[in-house]
N, CA, C and O of each residue as an XYZ file, in Angstrom:
668
protein
N       0.836     -1.183      0.000
C       0.000      0.000      0.000
C       0.875      1.240      0.000
O       2.039      1.195      0.398
N       0.301      2.346     -0.452
C       1.064      3.565     -0.623
C       1.609      4.106      0.688
O       2.778      4.488      0.741
N       0.832      4.153      1.717
C       1.220      4.686      3.021
C       0.411      3.891      4.027
O      -0.799      3.742      3.853
N       1.043      3.372      5.077
C       0.287      2.532      6.000
C      -0.897      3.279      6.631
O      -1.841      2.661      7.123
N      -0.831      4.597      6.610
C      -1.907      5.378      7.213
C      -3.019      5.725      6.228
O      -4.156      5.959      6.639
N      -2.709      5.761      4.943
C      -3.664      6.237      3.950
C      -3.831      5.235      2.823
O      -2.850      4.731      2.277
N      -5.078      4.951      2.479
C      -5.405      4.058      1.377
C      -5.890      4.926      0.215
O      -6.846      5.686      0.370
N      -5.242      4.819     -0.944
C      -5.642      5.581     -2.123
C      -6.719      4.826     -2.887
O      -6.536      3.670     -3.265
N      -7.850      5.499     -3.110
C      -8.995      4.892     -3.785
C      -9.339      5.743     -5.011
O      -9.497      6.959     -4.907
N      -9.451      5.093     -6.168
C      -9.813      5.774     -7.403
C     -11.191      5.294     -7.838
O     -11.416      4.099     -8.027
N     -12.119      6.255     -7.997
C     -13.458      5.949     -8.493
C     -13.483      6.251     -9.982
O     -13.147      7.358    -10.403
N     -13.887      5.259    -10.786
C     -13.927      5.410    -12.235
C     -15.348      5.351    -12.757
O     -16.158      4.538    -12.312
N     -15.636      6.217    -13.700
C     -16.879      6.176    -14.455
C     -16.555      6.766    -15.819
O     -15.579      7.504    -15.955
N     -17.327      6.467    -16.794
C     -16.983      6.845    -18.158
C     -16.676      8.337    -18.303
O     -15.616      8.700    -18.812
N     -17.596      9.208    -17.859
C     -17.430     10.644    -18.095
C     -16.846     11.412    -16.917
O     -16.498     12.582    -17.071
N     -16.730     10.796    -15.753
C     -16.166     11.446    -14.565
C     -16.810     12.819    -14.333
O     -16.124     13.828    -14.167
N     -18.156     12.825    -14.328
C     -18.834     14.105    -14.110
C     -19.894     14.038    -13.025
O     -20.312     15.083    -12.527
N     -20.347     12.849    -12.637
C     -21.417     12.761    -11.642
C     -21.081     11.727    -10.556
O     -20.604     12.095     -9.482
N     -21.326     10.445    -10.829
C     -21.179      9.413     -9.788
C     -19.768      9.330     -9.218
O     -19.600      9.283     -7.999
N     -18.757      9.312    -10.073
C     -17.384      9.202     -9.567
C     -16.973     10.465     -8.813
O     -16.208     10.394     -7.851
N     -17.476     11.615     -9.245
C     -17.206     12.878     -8.546
C     -17.865     12.850     -7.170
O     -17.244     13.231     -6.178
N     -19.127     12.399     -7.102
C     -19.832     12.294     -5.819
C     -19.077     11.367     -4.867
O     -18.918     11.674     -3.686
N     -18.609     10.223     -5.395
C     -17.909      9.250     -4.560
C     -16.562      9.800     -4.072
O     -16.209      9.628     -2.905
N     -15.818     10.454     -4.956
C     -14.529     11.037     -4.574
C     -14.715     12.044     -3.439
O     -14.048     11.958     -2.408
N     -15.618     12.989     -3.634
C     -15.825     14.045     -2.638
C     -16.334     13.474     -1.317
O     -15.903     13.903     -0.247
N     -17.244     12.514     -1.389
C     -17.826     11.956     -0.162
C     -16.795     11.142      0.615
O     -16.740     11.248      1.840
N     -15.980     10.333     -0.059
C     -14.967      9.561      0.668
C     -13.930     10.490      1.286
O     -13.498     10.259      2.416
N     -13.526     11.527      0.575
C     -12.573     12.477      1.166
C     -13.189     13.191      2.372
O     -12.490     13.512      3.334
N     -14.481     13.433      2.314
C     -15.192     14.082      3.418
C     -15.292     13.160      4.642
O     -15.123     13.597      5.780
N     -15.567     11.887      4.386
C     -15.816     10.927      5.461
C     -14.560     10.184      5.920
O     -14.544      9.637      7.023
N     -13.520     10.153      5.104
C     -12.399      9.232      5.281
C     -11.487      9.431      6.469
O     -10.668      8.562      6.767
N     -11.607     10.554      7.157
C     -10.847     10.800      8.389
C      -9.351     10.511      8.244
O      -8.729     10.003      9.177
N      -8.768     10.829      7.083
C      -7.334     10.648      6.902
C      -6.910      9.221      6.597
O      -5.759      8.999      6.221
N      -7.799      8.248      6.746
C      -7.474      6.853      6.423
C      -7.515      6.614      4.928
O      -6.901      5.673      4.424
N      -8.239      7.466      4.219
C      -8.456      7.278      2.792
C      -8.202      8.580      2.057
O      -8.476      9.662      2.576
N      -7.669      8.468      0.829
C      -7.553      9.607     -0.077
C      -8.219      9.174     -1.368
O      -7.768      8.241     -2.032
N      -9.300      9.863     -1.719
C     -10.070      9.487     -2.902
C      -9.729     10.363     -4.089
O      -9.389     11.539     -3.952
N      -9.829      9.758     -5.252
C      -9.616     10.410     -6.533
C     -10.720      9.912     -7.464
O     -11.398      8.931     -7.158
N     -10.899     10.585     -8.592
C     -11.832     10.079     -9.593
C     -11.299     10.397    -10.975
O     -10.514     11.327    -11.160
N     -11.742      9.604    -11.943
C     -11.323      9.793    -13.328
C     -12.305      9.046    -14.226
O     -13.176      8.317    -13.753
N     -12.143      9.245    -15.525
C     -13.003      8.563    -16.481
C     -12.246      8.188    -17.734
O     -11.178      8.727    -18.023
N     -12.816      7.256    -18.471
C     -12.199      6.848    -19.736
C     -12.501      7.858    -20.838
O     -11.728      7.977    -21.789
N     -13.614      8.591    -20.727
C     -13.995      9.638    -21.689
C     -14.552     10.819    -20.912
O     -15.757     11.069    -20.943
N     -13.681     11.554    -20.211
C     -14.176     12.638    -19.350
C     -14.818     13.772    -20.144
O     -14.588     13.922    -21.344
N     -15.625     14.561    -19.449
C     -16.268     15.725    -20.069
C     -15.186     16.649    -20.628
O     -14.156     16.874    -19.993
N     -15.432     17.167    -21.796
C     -14.441     17.992    -22.481
C     -14.080     19.255    -21.716
O     -12.927     19.683    -21.740
N     -15.050     19.856    -21.037
C     -14.782     21.130    -20.366
C     -14.124     20.951    -18.999
O     -13.908     21.928    -18.282
N     -13.805     19.708    -18.636
C     -13.143     19.400    -17.354
C     -13.977     19.809    -16.146
O     -13.443     19.986    -15.051
N     -15.277     19.958    -16.340
C     -16.160     20.417    -15.280
C     -17.119     19.321    -14.877
O     -17.772     18.730    -15.737
N     -17.224     19.032    -13.590
C     -18.237     18.076    -13.148
C     -19.638     18.605    -13.452
O     -19.829     19.803    -13.663
N     -20.596     17.714    -13.470
C     -21.987     18.104    -13.666
C     -22.365     19.113    -12.580
O     -22.148     18.848    -11.398
N     -22.928     20.271    -12.960
C     -23.279     21.287    -11.964
C     -24.214     20.767    -10.863
O     -24.123     21.209     -9.717
N     -25.108     19.835    -11.202
C     -26.004     19.291    -10.176
C     -25.254     18.414     -9.171
O     -25.663     18.311     -8.014
N     -24.166     17.787     -9.604
C     -23.341     17.018     -8.659
C     -22.720     17.973     -7.642
O     -22.680     17.678     -6.448
N     -22.241     19.106     -8.120
C     -21.612     20.082     -7.221
C     -22.636     20.684     -6.258
O     -22.346     20.844     -5.073
N     -23.823     21.016     -6.751
C     -24.888     21.555     -5.893
C     -25.272     20.528     -4.829
O     -25.455     20.872     -3.662
N     -25.394     19.274     -5.238
C     -25.762     18.202     -4.302
C     -24.727     18.069     -3.193
O     -25.080     17.953     -2.019
N     -23.461     18.086     -3.562
C     -22.391     17.983     -2.554
C     -22.431     19.179     -1.605
O     -22.299     19.010     -0.393
N     -22.609     20.369     -2.138
C     -22.669     21.559     -1.290
C     -23.844     21.479     -0.313
O     -23.707     21.820      0.862
N     -24.997     21.026     -0.806
C     -26.173     20.895      0.069
C     -25.917     19.876      1.182
O     -26.485     19.980      2.269
N     -25.062     18.897      0.904
C     -24.735     17.866      1.894
C     -23.584     18.302      2.804
O     -23.183     17.556      3.698
N     -23.056     19.501      2.580
C     -21.967     19.991      3.419
C     -20.610     19.414      3.069
O     -19.711     19.372      3.909
N     -20.460     18.968      1.831
C     -19.217     18.343      1.374
C     -18.456     19.341      0.495
O     -19.036     19.950     -0.405
N     -17.169     19.502      0.756
C     -16.336     20.432     -0.013
C     -16.237     20.006     -1.472
O     -16.160     18.817     -1.781
N     -16.239     20.991     -2.364
C     -16.135     20.706     -3.801
C     -14.861     21.289     -4.405
O     -14.657     21.200     -5.616
N     -14.009     21.879     -3.584
C     -12.764     22.472     -4.074
C     -11.916     21.424     -4.775
O     -11.727     20.319     -4.267
N     -11.411     21.778     -5.938
C     -10.478     20.908     -6.645
C     -11.110     19.796     -7.455
O     -10.392     19.045     -8.116
N     -12.421     19.661     -7.430
C     -13.058     18.596     -8.205
C     -13.049     18.962     -9.686
O     -13.394     20.083    -10.062
N     -12.652     18.008    -10.516
C     -12.673     18.230    -11.960
C     -12.829     16.893    -12.665
O     -12.470     15.843    -12.132
N     -13.373     16.954    -13.873
C     -13.470     15.759    -14.708
C     -12.107     15.567    -15.358
O     -11.576     16.490    -15.976
N     -11.541     14.374    -15.219
C     -10.220     14.130    -15.785
C     -10.119     12.711    -16.322
O     -10.846     11.806    -15.911
N      -9.205     12.555    -17.243
C      -8.964     11.252    -17.847
C      -8.185     10.366    -16.881
O      -7.375     10.839    -16.084
N      -8.449      9.098    -16.976
C      -7.690      8.157    -16.144
C      -6.225      8.134    -16.558
O      -5.380      7.636    -15.814
N      -5.911      8.672    -17.748
C      -4.512      8.775    -18.174
C      -3.696      9.594    -17.170
O      -2.493      9.387    -17.017
N      -4.360     10.512    -16.502
C      -3.733     11.349    -15.474
C      -3.078     10.479    -14.387
O      -2.046     10.847    -13.826
N      -3.695      9.322    -14.099
C      -3.202      8.441    -13.041
C      -2.215      7.396    -13.548
O      -1.752      6.549    -12.784
N      -1.892      7.458    -14.848
C      -0.882      6.561    -15.416
C       0.471      7.260    -15.517
O       1.463      6.643    -15.904
N       0.513      8.536    -15.174
C       1.767      9.297    -15.244
C       2.727      8.829    -14.153
O       2.284      8.342    -13.113
N       4.038      8.970    -14.376
C       5.023      8.488    -13.407
C       4.874      9.100    -12.001
O       5.152      8.430    -11.007
N       4.443     10.351    -11.916
C       4.336     10.994    -10.608
C       2.940     10.871     -9.989
O       2.664     11.477     -8.954
N       2.069     10.097    -10.617
C       0.705      9.923    -10.095
C       0.728      9.062     -8.835
O       1.589      8.193     -8.691
N      -0.209      9.300     -7.929
C      -0.278      8.450     -6.740
C      -0.614      7.005     -7.120
O      -1.360      6.765     -8.070
N      -0.072      6.072     -6.392
C      -0.350      4.662     -6.641
C      -1.660      4.296     -5.961
O      -1.857      4.586     -4.781
N      -2.551      3.661     -6.703
C      -3.857      3.306     -6.165
C      -3.821      1.953     -5.454
O      -3.166      1.010     -5.897
N      -4.542      1.894     -4.345
C      -4.701      0.647     -3.606
C      -6.003     -0.053     -3.981
O      -6.108     -1.278     -3.909
N      -6.997      0.747     -4.383
C      -8.311      0.206     -4.732
C      -8.903      1.045     -5.853
O      -8.885      2.275     -5.801
N      -9.430      0.361     -6.874
C     -10.136      1.006     -7.981
C     -11.579      0.534     -7.910
O     -11.843     -0.668     -7.884
N     -12.520      1.483     -7.877
C     -13.943      1.134     -7.827
C     -14.639      1.782     -9.020
O     -14.629      3.005     -9.163
N     -15.245      0.955     -9.878
C     -16.062      1.501    -10.963
C     -17.462      1.739    -10.410
O     -17.982      0.931     -9.640
N     -18.069      2.861    -10.812
C     -19.377      3.228    -10.260
C     -20.446      3.395    -11.343
O     -21.539      3.886    -11.058
N     -20.144      2.995    -12.578
C     -21.144      3.077    -13.637
C     -22.150      1.931    -13.462
O     -21.925      1.009    -12.678
N     -23.237      2.004    -14.191
C     -24.335      1.055    -14.015
C     -24.349      0.032    -15.139
O     -24.866      0.301    -16.223
N     -23.778     -1.149    -14.881
C     -23.765     -2.205    -15.902
C     -25.171     -2.582    -16.346
O     -25.385     -2.931    -17.507
N     -26.127     -2.513    -15.430
C     -27.505     -2.913    -15.747
C     -28.104     -2.018    -16.826
O     -29.002     -2.441    -17.553
N     -27.614     -0.781    -16.936
C     -28.130      0.142    -17.944
C     -27.401     -0.012    -19.269
O     -27.639      0.758    -20.199
N     -26.519     -0.992    -19.367
C     -25.788     -1.229    -20.602
C     -24.598     -0.307    -20.798
O     -24.038     -0.240    -21.892
N     -24.201      0.412    -19.738
C     -23.024      1.271    -19.840
C     -21.773      0.410    -19.905
O     -21.728     -0.684    -19.342
N     -20.777      0.904    -20.585
C     -19.491      0.227    -20.610
C     -18.625      0.871    -19.529
O     -18.270      2.046    -19.628
N     -18.289      0.102    -18.506
C     -17.453      0.621    -17.428
C     -15.991      0.538    -17.832
O     -15.574     -0.418    -18.486
N     -15.215      1.537    -17.443
C     -13.781      1.459    -17.742
C     -13.123      0.321    -16.964
O     -13.554     -0.029    -15.866
N     -12.094     -0.237    -17.542
C     -11.330     -1.304    -16.881
C      -9.949     -0.762    -16.589
O      -9.308     -0.188    -17.469
N      -9.482     -0.936    -15.362
C      -8.189     -0.388    -14.949
C      -7.096     -1.434    -15.104
O      -7.219     -2.540    -14.577
N      -6.034     -1.098    -15.817
C      -4.914     -2.035    -15.930
C      -4.071     -2.044    -14.654
O      -4.176     -1.137    -13.828
N      -3.259     -3.043    -14.503
C      -2.367     -3.095    -13.346
C      -2.885     -4.047    -12.291
O      -3.697     -4.929    -12.570
N      -2.403     -3.856    -11.076
C      -2.681     -4.840    -10.048
C      -3.319     -4.321     -8.762
O      -3.212     -4.987     -7.733
N      -3.977     -3.164     -8.775
C      -4.643     -2.777     -7.525
C      -5.878     -3.653     -7.308
O      -6.362     -4.299     -8.237
N      -6.374     -3.666     -6.084
C      -7.645     -4.337     -5.817
C      -8.722     -3.586     -6.596
O      -8.635     -2.370     -6.764
N      -9.736     -4.310     -7.070
C     -10.810     -3.682     -7.843
C     -12.166     -4.134     -7.344
O     -12.308     -5.219     -6.779
N     -13.159     -3.291     -7.558
C     -14.538     -3.634     -7.224
C     -15.451     -2.822     -8.132
O     -15.038     -1.814     -8.706
N     -16.689     -3.267     -8.257
C     -17.690     -2.534     -9.026
C     -18.880     -2.245     -8.118
O     -19.505     -3.162     -7.585
N     -19.184     -0.968     -7.952
C     -20.367     -0.527     -7.210
C     -21.232      0.241     -8.204
O     -21.018      1.436     -8.410
N     -22.189     -0.416     -8.812
C     -22.994      0.231     -9.846
C     -24.072      1.139     -9.290
O     -24.782      0.782     -8.350
N     -24.186      2.317     -9.882
C     -25.240      3.274     -9.548
C     -25.844      3.775    -10.848
O     -25.132      3.981    -11.831
N     -27.159      3.972    -10.854
C     -27.815      4.567    -12.019
C     -27.283      5.989    -12.195
O     -26.939      6.650    -11.215
N     -27.215      6.451    -13.424
C     -26.674      7.781    -13.723
C     -27.728      8.846    -13.421
O     -28.730      8.934    -14.131
N     -27.518      9.662    -12.374
C     -28.526     10.676    -12.042
C     -28.639     11.759    -13.106
O     -29.661     12.440    -13.178
N     -27.611     11.934    -13.934
C     -27.677     12.963    -14.966
C     -28.623     12.565    -16.104
O     -28.947     13.391    -16.958
N     -29.064     11.310    -16.119
C     -30.015     10.845    -17.126
C     -31.462     11.132    -16.718
O     -32.375     10.956    -17.525
N     -31.679     11.569    -15.483
C     -33.030     11.825    -14.974
C     -33.705     12.933    -15.778
O     -33.126     13.996    -16.002
N     -34.916     12.674    -16.202
C     -35.727     13.666    -16.902
C     -36.691     14.283    -15.893
O     -37.058     13.649    -14.904
N     -37.094     15.519    -16.150
C     -38.067     16.163    -15.277
C     -37.628     17.556    -14.884
O     -36.768     18.165    -15.521
N     -38.240     18.045    -13.821
C     -37.938     19.393    -13.343
C     -36.551     19.431    -12.708
O     -35.939     18.396    -12.446
N     -36.078     20.643    -12.469
C     -34.777     20.821    -11.810
C     -34.798     20.137    -10.436
O     -33.819     19.504    -10.040
N     -35.909     20.267     -9.721
C     -36.036     19.646     -8.394
C     -35.974     18.121     -8.493
O     -35.356     17.470     -7.650
N     -36.606     17.554     -9.508
C     -36.571     16.097     -9.692
C     -35.162     15.617    -10.046
O     -34.714     14.568     -9.584
N     -34.481     16.397    -10.865
C     -33.107     16.041    -11.227
C     -32.199     16.121    -10.001
O     -31.370     15.239     -9.780
N     -32.357     17.170     -9.212
C     -31.556     17.326     -7.993
C     -31.831     16.181     -7.024
O     -30.911     15.692     -6.368
N     -33.073     15.755     -6.930
C     -33.430     14.626     -6.060
C     -32.730     13.341     -6.525
O     -32.303     12.537     -5.696
N     -32.612     13.147     -7.830
C     -31.914     11.959     -8.353
C     -30.449     11.983     -7.920
O     -29.895     10.952     -7.537
N     -29.825     13.156     -7.980
C     -28.435     13.281     -7.535
C     -28.327     13.020     -6.032
O     -27.401     12.346     -5.580
N     -29.276     13.555     -5.259
C     -29.243     13.354     -3.803
C     -29.406     11.871     -3.465
O     -28.722     11.367     -2.574
N     -30.293     11.173     -4.157
C     -30.483      9.744     -3.904
C     -29.214      8.954     -4.237
O     -28.847      8.030     -3.511
N     -28.552      9.316     -5.324
C     -27.291      8.641     -5.682
C     -26.241      8.908     -4.610
O     -25.524      7.994     -4.204
N     -26.146     10.155     -4.150
C     -25.176     10.482     -3.102
C     -25.474      9.690     -1.828
O     -24.550      9.204     -1.174
N     -26.736      9.557     -1.474
C     -27.093      8.791     -0.268
C     -26.733      7.314     -0.424
O     -26.282      6.686      0.534
N     -26.925      6.757     -1.617
C     -26.546      5.355     -1.856
C     -25.031      5.187     -1.720
O     -24.557      4.223     -1.119
N     -24.289      6.122     -2.276
C     -22.824      6.084     -2.178
C     -22.408      6.206     -0.710
O     -21.548      5.460     -0.242
N     -23.014      7.139      0.006
C     -22.671      7.372      1.409
C     -22.922      6.123      2.253
O     -22.116      5.792      3.122
N     -24.030      5.430      2.006
C     -24.334      4.195      2.775
C     -23.221      3.168      2.607
O     -22.780      2.562      3.584
N     -22.766      2.970      1.368
C     -21.691      2.009      1.129
C     -20.387      2.481      1.753
O     -19.656      1.692      2.352
N     -20.097      3.771      1.609
C     -18.861      4.312      2.171
C     -18.859      4.261      3.697
O     -17.806      4.075      4.305
N     -20.021      4.424      4.319
C     -20.117      4.283      5.786
C     -19.595      2.917      6.222
O     -18.827      2.809      7.178
N     -20.017      1.885      5.515
C     -19.552      0.534      5.846
C     -18.065      0.394      5.545
O     -17.315     -0.179      6.335
N     -17.643      0.921      4.401
C     -16.257      0.792      3.955
C     -15.286      1.448      4.929
O     -14.293      0.830      5.315
N     -15.551      2.679      5.329
C     -14.590      3.389      6.183
C     -14.538      2.840      7.595
O     -13.587      3.108      8.329
N     -15.538      2.083      7.981
C     -15.556      1.511      9.323
C     -15.025      0.088      9.379
O     -15.124     -0.578     10.410
N     -14.461     -0.378      8.267
C     -13.850     -1.704      8.264
C     -12.621     -1.705      9.168
O     -11.908     -0.704      9.247
N     -12.371     -2.813      9.843
C     -11.127     -2.891     10.620
C      -9.917     -2.899      9.693
O     -10.018     -3.310      8.537
N      -8.788     -2.449     10.194
C      -7.563     -2.342      9.393
C      -7.217     -3.656      8.700
O      -6.734     -3.639      7.568
N      -7.453     -4.791      9.352
C      -7.122     -6.088      8.763
C      -7.920     -6.348      7.481
O      -7.481     -7.118      6.626
N      -9.079     -5.716      7.341
C      -9.901     -5.893      6.142
C      -9.384     -5.090      4.970
O      -9.903     -5.213      3.860
N      -8.373     -4.272      5.193
C      -7.874     -3.404      4.136
C      -6.600     -3.925      3.471
O      -6.016     -3.236      2.635
N      -6.159     -5.146      3.837
C      -5.081     -5.817      3.125
C      -5.550     -6.015      1.681
O      -6.746     -6.192      1.452
N      -4.642     -5.991      0.704
C      -5.031     -5.958     -0.707
C      -6.066     -7.028     -1.100
O      -7.107     -6.682     -1.659
N      -5.814     -8.280     -0.830
C      -6.758     -9.316     -1.272
C      -8.040     -9.268     -0.453
O      -9.135     -9.443     -0.988
N      -7.898     -9.033      0.834
C      -9.083     -8.916      1.674
C      -9.879     -7.688      1.237
O     -11.108     -7.713      1.186
N      -9.160     -6.619      0.925
C      -9.792     -5.380      0.484
C     -10.636     -5.622     -0.764
O     -11.779     -5.171     -0.837
N     -10.090     -6.320     -1.730
C     -10.829     -6.583     -2.959
C     -12.097     -7.358     -2.664
O     -13.170     -6.990     -3.143
N     -11.997     -8.426     -1.884
C     -13.173     -9.227     -1.564
C     -14.191     -8.425     -0.757
O     -15.395     -8.525     -0.992
N     -13.701     -7.630      0.193
C     -14.601     -6.831      1.021
C     -15.294     -5.772      0.183
O     -16.509     -5.602      0.291
N     -14.549     -5.055     -0.652
C     -15.131     -4.003     -1.488
C     -16.145     -4.594     -2.462
O     -17.190     -3.993     -2.711
N     -15.847     -5.751     -3.004
C     -16.805     -6.399     -3.918
C     -18.041     -6.838     -3.156
O     -19.155     -6.758     -3.675
N     -17.850     -7.306     -1.918
C     -18.994     -7.713     -1.100
C     -19.914     -6.545     -0.778
O     -21.126     -6.727     -0.660
N     -19.356     -5.354     -0.637
C     -20.184     -4.186     -0.342
C     -21.073     -3.810     -1.520
O     -22.056     -3.090     -1.343
N     -20.748     -4.277     -2.704
C     -21.580     -3.996     -3.871
C     -22.971     -4.566     -3.696
O     -23.930     -4.063     -4.282
N     -23.088     -5.612     -2.894
C     -24.387     -6.233     -2.660
C     -25.175     -5.495     -1.574
O     -26.345     -5.796     -1.337
N     -24.529     -4.531     -0.918
C     -25.183     -3.826      0.183
C     -26.008     -2.662     -0.312
O     -26.627     -1.959      0.487
């Protein structure tokens, strides 16, 4: 692992504008220094800007949004990039989305969430979809951050993170 005190977690989604951004910000908010979250995508938004409703949702939840941006996963393949301990894809396989696959040897897991940016309706209905996605992410992260240290060994981590997908 990168640092015995900190576990680096990368959340991947195709566009890195909603679900992976929500997960990155929420884990950094909740992680109490045990975790450092990042996010990226295989085809990030061109303007490097997260979905505005994702940012509003995080602000309403009291989560900092400083430094959040849509970025390519190529950013994490650079020589000076932090080494990841866990890669979690957050796209929704059930919706037929193609989730990015991370090369290398970190532990991996898939936590699928429906894309809140696909919600049709009023601004309030769209915001509610983002809030529901954030709450689903938070529930899983609550369990994840409270795991005992022994559960964070690489192989145990992979099995545990994959098991949380069913939660």
